[in-house]
Amino acid sequence: MEYKNTLNLPQTEFPIRANLAAVEEKMLGFWKAEDLYDQILEANIKNPRYILHDGPPYPNGDIHLGHALNKILKDIVVKYKGMQGFYSPFVPGWDCHGLPIETQLLKNLSDDDRNKFKEPGNKVEFRNRCKDYALKYVDIHRREFIRLGCFAEWDEPYLTLDPVYESKIAAVFGDLAEKGYVYRGLKPIHWCPHCETALAEAELEYEDEKSPSIYVKFEILTPSLRCAQGIPLSIFDGEGDKGGEVYFIIWTTTPWTLPSNVAIAIHPENDYVFAKVGEEVFVLAEGLLATVKEKLGWHSVEILKKVKGKELEGIICKHPFLDREVPVVLDTYVTLEQGSGCVHIAPGHGIEDYQVGLKYKLPIVMPIDAKGHFDQSVPDWLRGMYYDKSNKVITEKMHADGTLLKLEFMQHSYPHCWRCKKPVIFRATEQWFIAVDHKNMRQEALKSIQHTKWYPSWGENRITGMVETRPDWCISRQRSWGVPIPAFYCKACGKVHVTGIFNKAVVDVFAQEGSNAWFAKEAAEILPKGTKCECGGTEFKKETDILDVWFESGVSHAAVLETRDVLSWPADLYLEGSDQHRGWFQSSLLTAIGYKGRAPYDAILTHGFTVDDKGKKMSKSLGNVVDPQSVVKKYGADVLRLWVASTDFRNDMAASDKILKQVQDAYLKIRNTCRFLLSNLGDYTPGNRPGLTGQVSSNASVSFLLEIDRWILLRLNQLIEKVTNAYDVFEYHLVYHALYDFCVTDLSAYYLDMSKDRLYCDAKDSKSRLSAQYAINEILNSLVRLMAPILSFTAEDLYQCMKSEILNSKLETNSKSKINPEIQKGSVFLLGMPKANKEFLDEKLEAKWNHLLEVREEVYRVMEVLRAEKKIKSSVEGRVELYVQGNTKEVLNSVKEMLPMFFIVSQVTISDYEVAPEESIAGQKVANLKLIVRQADGLKCERCWMWQESVGSHKEHATLCTRCNEVVSASI
RNA sequence: GGGCCAAUAGCUCAGCUGGCUAGAGCGCACCCCUGAUAAGGGUGAGGUCGGAGGUUCGACUCCUCCUUGGCCCA
């Protein structure tokens, strides 16, 4: 007869081919049809909340790998928390305003349209186009995020362009203004003359640029009193106090800022020398004398005097080409790295210059207009000239006057506009600021940072350093696509109004109509009738600047957490790339400190950036970009998700096709292992245990299980502990390794391989087989839940298949989510995470099995020799003779019966170590062991393929061993 | 140029507060099975722990410098 038909071979509907692309699409449909996201929330509605607040990406183009990584990480957090029983809603958001969309749009316009949109009257139309553009990409992003398997409130995301959101922006702005954090001031800022806009630090790109490098002499007009007293030098004699041929030397790479020069700064503690060269005397830092000497080609230099910089304070020099007196001032930021140690100061064109200017009350000379041209305040030979062109004219003029000592060119890193890629300049303009030192905002922020939990811990250090040194926050931009700064100017007296009824009017109108109302309406239409300025004025002008988009996203805690019922303030977690220490974490922190007095988050988790397999950043030019859409197409979203989980995201994360291929291999191994588990449960009723009929609801005792099954459940419960702990601290790469190693080693290589014989060959209802199925059922139920936050599609696919194959299962679930598994509409995400069952955590059993597995290694090593000699093929053809003593003897004897199964051989004998024959081989790792592996005695049983001496002794079934004979006889 | 971070086998990761010949899985090589089969099993070869100094009886682990890479800033 065909004995194969009497075996209990694995059987399952679950296909061996993953075919993820199709399965995932199907599953997305299923989740949507089930409203699974809502179901999960509903299930946990009475439980504690866990709020992960989404940082809004910018909707432009398709999502890239970084976006995918970020959202998948968030999704893992949210799904895990949900499965742990937390009420964990996730409201995704997009940062819709800002320069990129504006410039993108302008780029695609005809010249006529572009000019049309420069007219203030057409702003609303232009903004509507921006809105359409933003919404289009929000849709694309959303579709792509959904495809990754991320669960979220996709139908109602938050958008910074929503009226409610915009209204809240205005409200928070008003609140901060009310508290005095907001001020207006003239300040040099990065300015792009091409885009005619102020740029934030984040909007700058540093690239090499060729610039002139010039040395200029400033003639001393009047040595200061102190200087004259302290240094009654011959150099100041002769023409009396009129000075004479004595000059300061300054060095600069921006000749065009010289018309704005109002001072020369030197370091108070550095030594400065009076160097006589020919008939002239030059003042410069001693530390740079050698450099300057070489640069200027001085042959002989005579040092007339050396003084500390502070002694030179107050000397008045003459501007090289303007009728202006220029004082010498002190500042410690002056360095000896380059130049002459004497720094040309133009407070309108440099941030340090500006600060020195504040200290010395220097005027802010600012003759450059918004387009980068000189205005009327400069001599006629400069008027109207583009700043960059003036470099040549100015140096030529100074050359002609003899004030230019040296002109050369140099390459150096220079800021460029992130959009137009053109060089930017520092230019003083009227701007709106948040005063970060007002009411101790900075100190409060630092305090809040200490109270926040940072993952990884160095994040605290990093953001602390940034907050400690950051300057005031410039929040105004001269653009169209954003939320206007809600400020009114009294036409009569010029006073600015940003609080009280002025703010409330804006907040209301934004909430009703969105911020377009600001551009569509006159001030009088926005403000309540009869609104008056203190001066009595009743007519107001609207501010034309808009807010920095960082301010918009920075108030998301207020605009989203406070306005959505499902959410709450503060969030439990913010999770973004490590660049956000300077970006969103900080803008959110500062606005929240001003608004509510504390950080809007309890914990921050940051991830690194995606790089290629050589550790280089991904860029189009390097051609090493990994595109998530292609990955999803080629491998499936679950493989991408597994990649996210497999890499320690606190560092950079390497991705390449080679790496993804490896992740796919791992994925397939996990999937296949689960499939095999599933295929052995086809005829199993969950809850059934050996020796008992019917179902039991709990395993009050594990003694009914075979030792090997107790061991694998021990390993399973260790896995559950390990995985749970790793999930809790967001270390998903440990989850991945633990799950994977469990599948590869514990299950595939050990347990399942060892269990095949009893699963296939023992009687269907035998104790040994039921024991295995009990364990396998436990394992599969745990695995699908452990993997679900990461391998969401596959876990769900498996679970759905289990449901159809194993109905009525009684699953042990986390008490927080009591799910009735009999519900047909269930999802793996509605089950709790498994909890480790301490009953199985038997340390003695573990130690014993570790020892046994070492013996197994010895056996297989020796068996390999036999195989090489072609004496046996598979291990079942083998007979293992063990010669043991001591501890090893004890352990092996205690499990004597199961050793054939354990080694997957036909026969095992145990003898005393002393009687080991000559040809036996000593264990390498196990000391008390010698062994021999030879061909098994007897014949091969046709049914179970084991070699037994009993084969041939049964009349009915002459080709069967005793065990198989019994099984087959009983079943017929 | 400054701040923060990282660097362990081809790949992804372990290696706690310094202590036995540095571990795992994958990949690779060779072999076996064909009752997990577009699967499964076994054995084996792979590392001067980025480099150089230093502290220590002892350093992959601590310190300094350097190199490379990443983020942020100038």
Short mmCIF file of C-alpha atoms in Angstrom, two decimals, chain A residues 491-819:
data_model
loop_
_atom_site.label_atom_id
_atom_site.label_comp_id
_atom_site.label_asym_id
_atom_site.label_seq_id
_atom_site.Cartn_x
_atom_site.Cartn_y
_atom_site.Cartn_z
CA LYS A 491 -2.22 105.02 9.44
CA ALA A 492 -2.27 108.07 11.65
CA CYS A 493 0.52 107.40 14.12
CA GLY A 494 2.19 104.26 12.75
CA LYS A 495 1.69 102.25 15.89
CA VAL A 496 1.66 98.48 15.45
CA HIS A 497 -1.32 96.52 16.76
CA VAL A 498 -1.03 92.76 17.24
CA THR A 499 -2.95 91.96 20.41
CA GLY A 500 -6.40 92.24 21.94
CA ILE A 501 -9.25 92.91 19.56
CA PHE A 502 -6.82 93.19 16.68
CA ASN A 503 -5.66 89.63 17.20
CA LYS A 504 -9.11 88.29 17.95
CA ALA A 505 -10.45 89.76 14.71
CA VAL A 506 -7.80 87.93 12.74
CA VAL A 507 -8.21 84.67 14.63
CA ASP A 508 -11.93 84.75 13.89
CA VAL A 509 -11.65 85.61 10.25
CA PHE A 510 -8.97 82.96 9.68
CA ALA A 511 -11.13 80.35 11.35
CA GLN A 512 -14.04 81.31 9.12
CA GLU A 513 -12.34 81.98 5.83
CA GLY A 514 -8.73 80.96 6.06
CA SER A 515 -5.80 83.28 5.78
CA ASN A 516 -6.69 84.28 2.24
CA ALA A 517 -9.05 86.70 3.89
CA TRP A 518 -6.04 88.77 4.87
CA PHE A 519 -5.27 89.42 1.22
CA ALA A 520 -8.84 89.54 -0.01
CA LYS A 521 -10.07 92.02 2.54
CA GLU A 522 -9.21 95.50 3.65
CA ALA A 523 -8.17 96.07 7.23
CA ALA A 524 -11.51 97.74 7.87
CA GLU A 525 -13.33 94.62 6.74
CA ILE A 526 -11.35 92.44 9.11
CA LEU A 527 -11.47 94.68 12.16
CA PRO A 528 -14.70 95.30 14.04
CA LYS A 529 -16.39 98.55 13.30
CA GLY A 530 -15.14 101.42 15.39
CA THR A 531 -11.73 99.94 16.11
CA LYS A 532 -9.49 102.76 17.21
CA CYS A 533 -5.82 103.33 17.83
CA GLU A 534 -4.80 105.03 21.09
CA CYS A 535 -4.03 108.07 18.99
CA GLY A 536 -7.61 108.14 17.83
CA GLY A 537 -6.77 106.90 14.36
CA THR A 538 -9.36 104.66 12.78
CA GLU A 539 -7.58 103.62 9.64
CA PHE A 540 -5.19 100.75 9.58
CA LYS A 541 -2.75 99.18 7.19
CA LYS A 542 -2.07 95.44 7.13
CA GLU A 543 1.37 93.95 7.57
CA THR A 544 2.60 92.40 4.32
CA ASP A 545 5.12 89.93 5.71
CA ILE A 546 4.17 86.33 6.34
CA LEU A 547 5.32 84.01 9.10
CA ASP A 548 8.28 81.69 8.92
CA VAL A 549 6.95 78.22 8.17
CA TRP A 550 8.88 76.94 11.16
CA PHE A 551 6.59 79.01 13.28
CA GLU A 552 3.60 77.38 11.62
CA SER A 553 4.76 73.82 12.13
CA GLY A 554 6.16 74.82 15.50
CA VAL A 555 2.67 75.53 16.80
CA SER A 556 1.25 72.19 15.67
CA HIS A 557 1.06 71.16 19.29
CA ALA A 558 -1.50 73.89 19.77
CA ALA A 559 -3.17 73.65 16.38
CA VAL A 560 -3.49 69.87 16.43
CA LEU A 561 -3.05 68.38 19.89
CA GLU A 562 -5.32 70.99 21.43
CA THR A 563 -7.98 70.99 18.77
CA ARG A 564 -8.56 67.29 18.18
CA ASP A 565 -10.68 65.40 20.65
CA VAL A 566 -8.77 62.17 20.16
CA LEU A 567 -5.48 63.86 20.98
CA SER A 568 -4.16 65.56 24.05
CA TRP A 569 -1.48 68.02 25.07
CA PRO A 570 1.40 67.34 25.60
CA ALA A 571 2.31 64.48 23.31
CA ASP A 572 4.00 61.39 24.64
CA LEU A 573 6.40 61.28 21.76
CA TYR A 574 7.81 63.20 18.81
CA LEU A 575 9.74 61.04 16.37
CA GLU A 576 11.78 62.67 13.61
CA GLY A 577 15.19 62.74 11.98
CA SER A 578 18.05 64.09 14.05
CA ASP A 579 18.07 67.28 11.96
CA GLN A 580 14.97 68.34 13.82
CA HIS A 581 16.93 69.14 16.95
CA ARG A 582 17.42 72.45 15.27
CA GLY A 583 14.14 72.40 13.40
CA TRP A 584 10.81 71.24 14.62
CA PHE A 585 11.80 70.07 18.10
CA GLN A 586 13.11 73.53 18.78
CA SER A 587 10.39 75.58 17.10
CA SER A 588 7.82 73.46 18.92
CA LEU A 589 9.66 73.85 22.19
CA LEU A 590 10.00 77.63 21.99
CA THR A 591 6.40 78.28 20.98
CA ALA A 592 5.17 75.92 23.67
CA ILE A 593 7.33 77.53 26.35
CA GLY A 594 5.88 80.92 25.45
CA TYR A 595 2.38 79.59 25.05
CA LYS A 596 2.12 77.06 27.86
CA GLY A 597 5.33 77.16 29.81
CA ARG A 598 6.60 73.68 29.02
CA ALA A 599 7.68 71.42 26.18
CA PRO A 600 4.84 69.95 24.11
CA TYR A 601 6.36 66.49 24.35
CA ASP A 602 7.48 64.08 27.05
CA ALA A 603 9.92 62.17 24.91
CA ILE A 604 11.83 62.65 21.70
CA LEU A 605 13.04 59.86 19.50
CA THR A 606 15.37 60.63 16.62
CA HIS A 607 16.59 58.55 13.75
CA GLY A 608 19.58 58.96 11.48
CA PHE A 609 19.62 59.50 7.77
CA THR A 610 19.51 57.02 4.97
CA VAL A 611 22.83 56.45 3.28
CA ASP A 612 24.04 53.99 0.67
CA ASP A 613 25.94 50.82 1.42
CA LYS A 614 29.20 52.75 1.48
CA GLY A 615 27.86 55.13 4.09
CA LYS A 616 27.48 58.04 1.69
CA LYS A 617 24.40 60.17 1.67
CA MET A 618 21.89 59.46 -1.04
CA SER A 619 21.90 61.94 -3.87
CA LYS A 620 20.73 62.06 -7.42
CA SER A 621 24.21 62.93 -8.61
CA LEU A 622 25.75 59.90 -6.94
CA GLY A 623 23.02 57.70 -8.38
CA ASN A 624 22.68 55.81 -5.13
CA VAL A 625 19.11 56.77 -4.29
CA VAL A 626 16.83 54.01 -3.11
CA ASP A 627 13.28 54.89 -4.01
CA PRO A 628 10.57 53.45 -1.75
CA GLN A 629 8.05 53.05 -4.55
CA SER A 630 10.43 50.82 -6.46
CA VAL A 631 11.22 48.83 -3.35
CA VAL A 632 7.54 48.28 -2.68
CA LYS A 633 7.06 47.18 -6.26
CA LYS A 634 10.03 44.88 -6.37
CA TYR A 635 10.04 43.44 -2.86
CA GLY A 636 6.85 44.54 -1.15
CA ALA A 637 6.17 47.02 1.62
CA ASP A 638 6.75 44.39 4.29
CA VAL A 639 10.32 43.96 3.09
CA LEU A 640 10.80 47.71 3.27
CA ARG A 641 9.26 47.71 6.74
CA LEU A 642 11.53 44.89 7.76
CA TRP A 643 14.51 46.85 6.47
CA VAL A 644 13.45 49.76 8.66
CA ALA A 645 13.26 47.44 11.63
CA SER A 646 16.49 45.62 10.84
CA THR A 647 18.74 48.63 11.06
CA ASP A 648 19.71 50.46 14.23
CA PHE A 649 18.08 53.73 13.32
CA ARG A 650 19.92 55.81 15.86
CA ASN A 651 22.83 55.81 13.44
CA ASP A 652 22.76 56.29 9.73
CA MET A 653 20.79 53.63 7.95
CA ALA A 654 22.35 51.99 4.94
CA ALA A 655 20.13 50.95 2.08
CA SER A 656 20.98 49.46 -1.27
CA ASP A 657 19.58 46.77 -3.47
CA LYS A 658 22.05 44.31 -2.01
CA ILE A 659 20.96 45.08 1.52
CA LEU A 660 17.29 44.90 0.61
CA LYS A 661 17.88 41.58 -1.07
CA GLN A 662 19.26 40.27 2.16
CA VAL A 663 16.31 41.62 4.09
CA GLN A 664 14.06 39.89 1.60
CA ASP A 665 15.84 36.60 2.29
CA ALA A 666 15.23 37.10 5.98
CA TYR A 667 11.62 37.99 5.29
CA LEU A 668 11.09 34.83 3.27
CA LYS A 669 12.65 32.72 5.99
CA ILE A 670 10.32 34.14 8.61
CA ARG A 671 7.35 33.74 6.32
CA ASN A 672 8.21 30.17 5.41
CA THR A 673 8.74 29.21 9.00
CA CYS A 674 5.32 30.55 9.89
CA ARG A 675 3.82 28.82 6.91
CA PHE A 676 5.26 25.52 8.10
CA LEU A 677 3.88 26.09 11.57
CA LEU A 678 0.51 26.80 10.05
CA SER A 679 0.63 23.76 7.82
CA ASN A 680 0.98 21.50 10.83
CA LEU A 681 -2.09 22.86 12.55
CA GLY A 682 -4.57 21.94 9.86
CA ASP A 683 -6.13 19.20 11.96
CA TYR A 684 -5.57 20.78 15.34
CA THR A 685 -8.23 22.30 17.53
CA PRO A 686 -6.64 25.02 19.60
CA GLY A 687 -6.78 24.31 23.28
CA ASN A 688 -6.51 20.61 22.74
CA ARG A 689 -3.77 19.14 24.77
CA PRO A 690 -2.43 15.69 25.03
CA GLY A 691 -4.19 13.47 27.51
CA LEU A 692 -7.28 15.64 27.75
CA THR A 693 -10.36 15.77 25.66
CA GLY A 694 -12.04 19.00 24.74
CA GLN A 695 -10.61 22.42 25.22
CA VAL A 696 -9.01 24.03 28.20
CA SER A 697 -8.74 27.74 28.67
CA SER A 698 -5.42 27.98 30.40
CA ASN A 699 -2.32 25.97 30.82
CA ALA A 700 -2.34 25.68 34.56
CA SER A 701 0.46 23.23 34.28
CA VAL A 702 2.90 22.52 31.52
CA SER A 703 3.65 19.02 32.65
CA PHE A 704 1.44 17.46 30.00
CA LEU A 705 3.91 18.53 27.33
CA LEU A 706 6.90 16.62 26.10
CA GLU A 707 10.17 18.04 27.31
CA ILE A 708 11.12 19.28 23.85
CA ASP A 709 7.85 21.20 23.65
CA ARG A 710 8.42 22.67 27.07
CA TRP A 711 11.84 23.71 25.82
CA ILE A 712 10.59 25.45 22.68
CA LEU A 713 7.92 27.21 24.70
CA LEU A 714 10.64 28.27 27.09
CA ARG A 715 12.48 29.74 24.13
CA LEU A 716 9.26 31.31 22.88
CA ASN A 717 8.60 32.98 26.18
CA GLN A 718 12.16 34.23 26.35
CA LEU A 719 11.60 35.61 22.90
CA ILE A 720 8.41 37.34 23.99
CA GLU A 721 10.26 38.97 26.88
CA LYS A 722 13.15 40.04 24.73
CA VAL A 723 10.97 41.39 21.95
CA THR A 724 8.67 43.21 24.32
CA ASN A 725 11.59 44.85 26.09
CA ALA A 726 13.09 45.87 22.77
CA TYR A 727 9.79 47.33 21.53
CA ASP A 728 9.46 49.26 24.76
CA VAL A 729 12.72 51.10 24.18
CA PHE A 730 12.21 51.45 20.42
CA GLU A 731 15.09 49.13 19.55
CA TYR A 732 13.48 47.43 16.63
CA HIS A 733 16.68 45.99 15.25
CA LEU A 734 16.75 43.82 18.35
CA VAL A 735 13.17 42.77 17.69
CA TYR A 736 14.17 41.85 14.17
CA HIS A 737 17.22 39.86 15.19
CA ALA A 738 15.40 38.09 17.98
CA LEU A 739 12.46 37.10 15.78
CA TYR A 740 14.64 36.11 12.90
CA ASP A 741 17.12 34.11 14.95
CA PHE A 742 14.25 32.34 16.66
CA CYS A 743 12.82 31.33 13.30
CA VAL A 744 16.15 30.34 11.82
CA THR A 745 17.75 28.55 14.71
CA ASP A 746 15.30 27.56 17.40
CA LEU A 747 12.48 26.68 15.07
CA SER A 748 13.82 25.80 11.68
CA ALA A 749 17.15 24.23 12.52
CA TYR A 750 16.21 22.65 15.83
CA TYR A 751 12.66 22.29 16.91
CA LEU A 752 10.76 21.87 13.69
CA ASP A 753 13.33 19.64 12.12
CA MET A 754 13.28 17.46 15.23
CA SER A 755 9.49 17.45 15.41
CA LYS A 756 8.75 16.38 11.86
CA ASP A 757 8.86 12.68 12.67
CA ARG A 758 6.21 12.71 15.36
CA LEU A 759 4.06 15.23 13.49
CA TYR A 760 4.09 13.17 10.31
CA CYS A 761 4.37 9.64 11.56
CA ASP A 762 2.82 9.34 15.00
CA ALA A 763 -0.89 8.74 15.28
CA LYS A 764 -3.05 11.78 14.62
CA ASP A 765 -4.28 11.99 18.19
CA SER A 766 -1.19 10.67 19.87
CA LYS A 767 0.07 12.43 22.91
CA SER A 768 3.40 13.23 21.25
CA ARG A 769 1.76 14.80 18.25
CA LEU A 770 -0.79 16.79 20.22
CA SER A 771 1.99 18.03 22.43
CA ALA A 772 3.81 19.36 19.40
CA GLN A 773 0.69 20.91 17.96
CA TYR A 774 -0.09 22.58 21.24
CA ALA A 775 3.35 24.14 21.21
CA ILE A 776 3.21 25.06 17.54
CA ASN A 777 -0.13 26.72 17.99
CA GLU A 778 1.24 28.77 20.87
CA ILE A 779 4.26 29.71 18.82
CA LEU A 780 2.36 30.80 15.76
CA ASN A 781 -0.15 32.77 17.77
CA SER A 782 2.66 34.60 19.47
CA LEU A 783 4.77 35.14 16.40
CA VAL A 784 2.09 36.77 14.30
CA ARG A 785 1.40 39.19 17.09
CA LEU A 786 5.04 39.91 17.81
CA MET A 787 5.73 40.62 14.17
CA ALA A 788 2.53 42.51 13.39
CA PRO A 789 3.80 46.04 14.11
CA ILE A 790 6.64 45.44 11.66
CA LEU A 791 5.52 42.81 9.16
CA SER A 792 1.97 44.09 9.19
CA PHE A 793 0.80 42.66 5.90
CA THR A 794 2.29 39.25 6.43
CA ALA A 795 1.13 38.97 10.02
CA GLU A 796 -2.39 39.84 8.99
CA ASP A 797 -2.25 37.47 6.04
CA LEU A 798 -1.09 34.67 8.32
CA TYR A 799 -3.67 35.46 10.92
CA GLN A 800 -6.51 35.51 8.44
CA CYS A 801 -5.36 32.15 7.18
CA MET A 802 -5.10 30.80 10.72
CA LYS A 803 -8.61 31.98 11.41
CA SER A 804 -10.01 30.08 8.52
CA GLU A 805 -7.96 27.03 9.38
CA ILE A 806 -8.19 27.23 13.13
CA LEU A 807 -11.49 28.50 14.30
CA ASN A 808 -12.54 28.77 17.88
CA SER A 809 -9.06 29.36 19.11
CA LYS A 810 -8.71 30.53 22.66
CA LEU A 811 -5.89 33.00 22.56
CA GLU A 812 -4.20 34.22 25.63
CA THR A 813 -4.21 37.95 25.22
CA ASN A 814 -2.96 40.92 27.03
CA SER A 815 -5.60 41.78 29.56
CA LYS A 816 -5.94 45.25 28.14
CA SER A 817 -7.55 44.04 24.97
CA LYS A 818 -9.87 41.18 25.54
CA ILE A 819 -10.52 40.04 22.06
#
